mmCIF file of C-alpha atoms in Angstrom:
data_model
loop_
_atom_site.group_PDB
_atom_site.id
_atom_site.type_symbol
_atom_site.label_atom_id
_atom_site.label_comp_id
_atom_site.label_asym_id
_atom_site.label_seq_id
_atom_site.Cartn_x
_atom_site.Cartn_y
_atom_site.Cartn_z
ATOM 1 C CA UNK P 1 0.000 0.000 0.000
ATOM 2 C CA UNK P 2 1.666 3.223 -0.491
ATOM 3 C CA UNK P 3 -0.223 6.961 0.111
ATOM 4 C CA UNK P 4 0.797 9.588 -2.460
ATOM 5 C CA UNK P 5 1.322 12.995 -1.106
ATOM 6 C CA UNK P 6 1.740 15.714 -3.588
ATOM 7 C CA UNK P 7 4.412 14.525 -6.243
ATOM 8 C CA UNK P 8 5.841 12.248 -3.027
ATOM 9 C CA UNK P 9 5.407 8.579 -3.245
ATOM 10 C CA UNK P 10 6.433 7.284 -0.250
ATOM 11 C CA UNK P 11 7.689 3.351 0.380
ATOM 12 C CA UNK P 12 5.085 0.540 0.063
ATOM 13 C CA UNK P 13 3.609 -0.542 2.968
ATOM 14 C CA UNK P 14 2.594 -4.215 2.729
ATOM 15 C CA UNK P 15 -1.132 -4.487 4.299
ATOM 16 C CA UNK P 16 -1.089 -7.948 6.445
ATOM 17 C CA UNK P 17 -5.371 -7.757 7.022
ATOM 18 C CA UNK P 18 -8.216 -5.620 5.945
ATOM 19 C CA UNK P 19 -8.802 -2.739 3.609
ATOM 20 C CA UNK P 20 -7.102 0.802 4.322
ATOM 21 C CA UNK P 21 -9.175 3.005 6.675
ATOM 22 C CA UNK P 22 -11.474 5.055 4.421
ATOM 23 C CA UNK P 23 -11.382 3.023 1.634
ATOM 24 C CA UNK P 24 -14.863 2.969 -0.368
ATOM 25 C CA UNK P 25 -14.872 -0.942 -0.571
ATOM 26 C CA UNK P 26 -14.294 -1.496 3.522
ATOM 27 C CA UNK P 27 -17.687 -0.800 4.646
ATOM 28 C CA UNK P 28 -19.415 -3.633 1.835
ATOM 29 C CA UNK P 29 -16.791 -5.952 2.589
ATOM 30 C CA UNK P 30 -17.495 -5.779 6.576
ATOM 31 C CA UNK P 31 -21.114 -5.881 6.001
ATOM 32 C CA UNK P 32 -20.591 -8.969 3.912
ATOM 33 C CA UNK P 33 -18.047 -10.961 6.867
ATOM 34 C CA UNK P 34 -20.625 -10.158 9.548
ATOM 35 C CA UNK P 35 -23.992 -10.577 7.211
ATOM 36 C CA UNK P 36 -24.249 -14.272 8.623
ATOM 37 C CA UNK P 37 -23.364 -13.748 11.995
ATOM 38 C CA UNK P 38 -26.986 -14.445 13.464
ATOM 39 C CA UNK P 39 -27.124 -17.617 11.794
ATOM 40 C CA UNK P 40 -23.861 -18.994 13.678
ATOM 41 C CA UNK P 41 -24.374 -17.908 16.869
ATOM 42 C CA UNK P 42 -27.320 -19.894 17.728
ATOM 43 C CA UNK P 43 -27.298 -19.853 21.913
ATOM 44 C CA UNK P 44 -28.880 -15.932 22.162
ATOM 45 C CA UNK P 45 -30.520 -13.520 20.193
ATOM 46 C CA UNK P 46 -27.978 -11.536 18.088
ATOM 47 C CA UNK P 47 -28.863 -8.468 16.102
ATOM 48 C CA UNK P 48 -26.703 -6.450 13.475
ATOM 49 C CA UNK P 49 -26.580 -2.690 12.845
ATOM 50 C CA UNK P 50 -24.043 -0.727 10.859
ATOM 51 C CA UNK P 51 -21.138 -1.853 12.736
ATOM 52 C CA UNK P 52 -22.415 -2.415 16.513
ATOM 53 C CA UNK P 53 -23.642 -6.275 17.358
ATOM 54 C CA UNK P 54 -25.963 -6.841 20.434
ATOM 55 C CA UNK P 55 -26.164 -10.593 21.733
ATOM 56 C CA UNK P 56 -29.111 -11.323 24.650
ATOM 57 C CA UNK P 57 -30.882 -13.896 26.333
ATOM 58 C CA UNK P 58 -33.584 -13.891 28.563
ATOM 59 C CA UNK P 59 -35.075 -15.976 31.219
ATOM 60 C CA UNK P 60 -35.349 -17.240 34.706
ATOM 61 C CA UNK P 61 -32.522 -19.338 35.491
ATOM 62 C CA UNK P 62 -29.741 -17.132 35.589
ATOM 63 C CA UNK P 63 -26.912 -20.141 35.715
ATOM 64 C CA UNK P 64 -28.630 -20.961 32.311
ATOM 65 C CA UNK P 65 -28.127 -17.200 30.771
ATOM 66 C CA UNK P 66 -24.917 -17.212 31.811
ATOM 67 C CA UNK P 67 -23.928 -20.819 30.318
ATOM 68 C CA UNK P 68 -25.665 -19.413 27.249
ATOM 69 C CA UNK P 69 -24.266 -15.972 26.671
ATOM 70 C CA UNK P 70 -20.672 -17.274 27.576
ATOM 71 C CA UNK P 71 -20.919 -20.043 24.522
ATOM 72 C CA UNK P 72 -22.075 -17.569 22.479
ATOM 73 C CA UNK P 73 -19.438 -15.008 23.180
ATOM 74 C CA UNK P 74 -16.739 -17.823 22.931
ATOM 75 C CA UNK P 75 -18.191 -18.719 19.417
ATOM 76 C CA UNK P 76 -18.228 -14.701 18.451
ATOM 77 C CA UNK P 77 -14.263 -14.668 19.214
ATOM 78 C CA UNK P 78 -13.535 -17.453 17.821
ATOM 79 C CA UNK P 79 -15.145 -16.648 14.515
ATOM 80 C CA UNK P 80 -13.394 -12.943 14.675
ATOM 81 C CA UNK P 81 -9.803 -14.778 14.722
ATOM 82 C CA UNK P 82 -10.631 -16.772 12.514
ATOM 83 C CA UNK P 83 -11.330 -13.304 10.164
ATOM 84 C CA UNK P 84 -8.721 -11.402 11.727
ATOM 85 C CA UNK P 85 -11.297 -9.074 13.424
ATOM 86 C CA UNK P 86 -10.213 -7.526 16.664
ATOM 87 C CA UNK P 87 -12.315 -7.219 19.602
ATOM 88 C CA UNK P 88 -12.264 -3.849 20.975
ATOM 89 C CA UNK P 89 -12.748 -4.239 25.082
ATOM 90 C CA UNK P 90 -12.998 -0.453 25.701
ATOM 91 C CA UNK P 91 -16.730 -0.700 23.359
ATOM 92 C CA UNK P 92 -18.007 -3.588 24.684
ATOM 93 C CA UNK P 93 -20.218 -4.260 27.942
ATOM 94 C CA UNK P 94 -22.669 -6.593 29.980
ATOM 95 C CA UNK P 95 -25.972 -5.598 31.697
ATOM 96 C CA UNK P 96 -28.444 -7.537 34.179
ATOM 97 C CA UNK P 97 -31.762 -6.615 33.965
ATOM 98 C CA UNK P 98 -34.234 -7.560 36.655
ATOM 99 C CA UNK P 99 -38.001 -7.436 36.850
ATOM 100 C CA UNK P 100 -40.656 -8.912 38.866
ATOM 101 C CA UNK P 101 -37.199 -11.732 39.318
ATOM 102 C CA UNK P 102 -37.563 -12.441 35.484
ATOM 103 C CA UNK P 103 -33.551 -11.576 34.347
ATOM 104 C CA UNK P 104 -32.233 -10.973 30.824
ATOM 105 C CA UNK P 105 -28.603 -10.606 29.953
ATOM 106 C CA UNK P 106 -27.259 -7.891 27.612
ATOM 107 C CA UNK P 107 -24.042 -7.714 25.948
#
């Protein structure tokens, strides 16, 4: 990859993963490595926008949500290194929600 500036064409860059940030083509191919990614994690809900994933359960057996949000968050990072997508910790998080003792687990 090189990056003209000017009349300056500075040394290639060899790009080991991905598309170059901004590129017109990164945004389809994304779209197209996550487009399935509902139909492989099968343990919780999972829904897709843009960029951003959300994977829930609900229930009333908390042990159970737990079991089943943990296999499902295995199977999401194992599927990203298998694409070379990185995980980014800082954007990520997990909510309880209880009512009336019914809990559901957000991630």
């Amino acid at each position: 990859m090189q990056v003209r500036v000017g009349s300056e064409l500075p040394v290639t860059h060899k790009l080991e993963n991905g598309t170059p940030q901004g590129s017109i083509i990164s945004p389809l191919l994304f779209l197209i490595m996550i487009n399935d990614l509902p139909n492989d994690i099968t343990e919780t809900e999972t829904t897709l926008f843009a960029d951003d994933s959300c994977l829930f359960k609900s229930g009333r057996n908390l042990d159970f949500i737990l079991h089943k949000m943990q296999t499902s968050l295995n199977k999401l990072v194992e599927r990203c290194d298998l694409n070379g997508f990185k995980i980014s910790t800082e954007k990520n998080s997990c909510s309880s929600l209880l009512t009336d003792g019914i809990t559901s687990m957000v991630s």
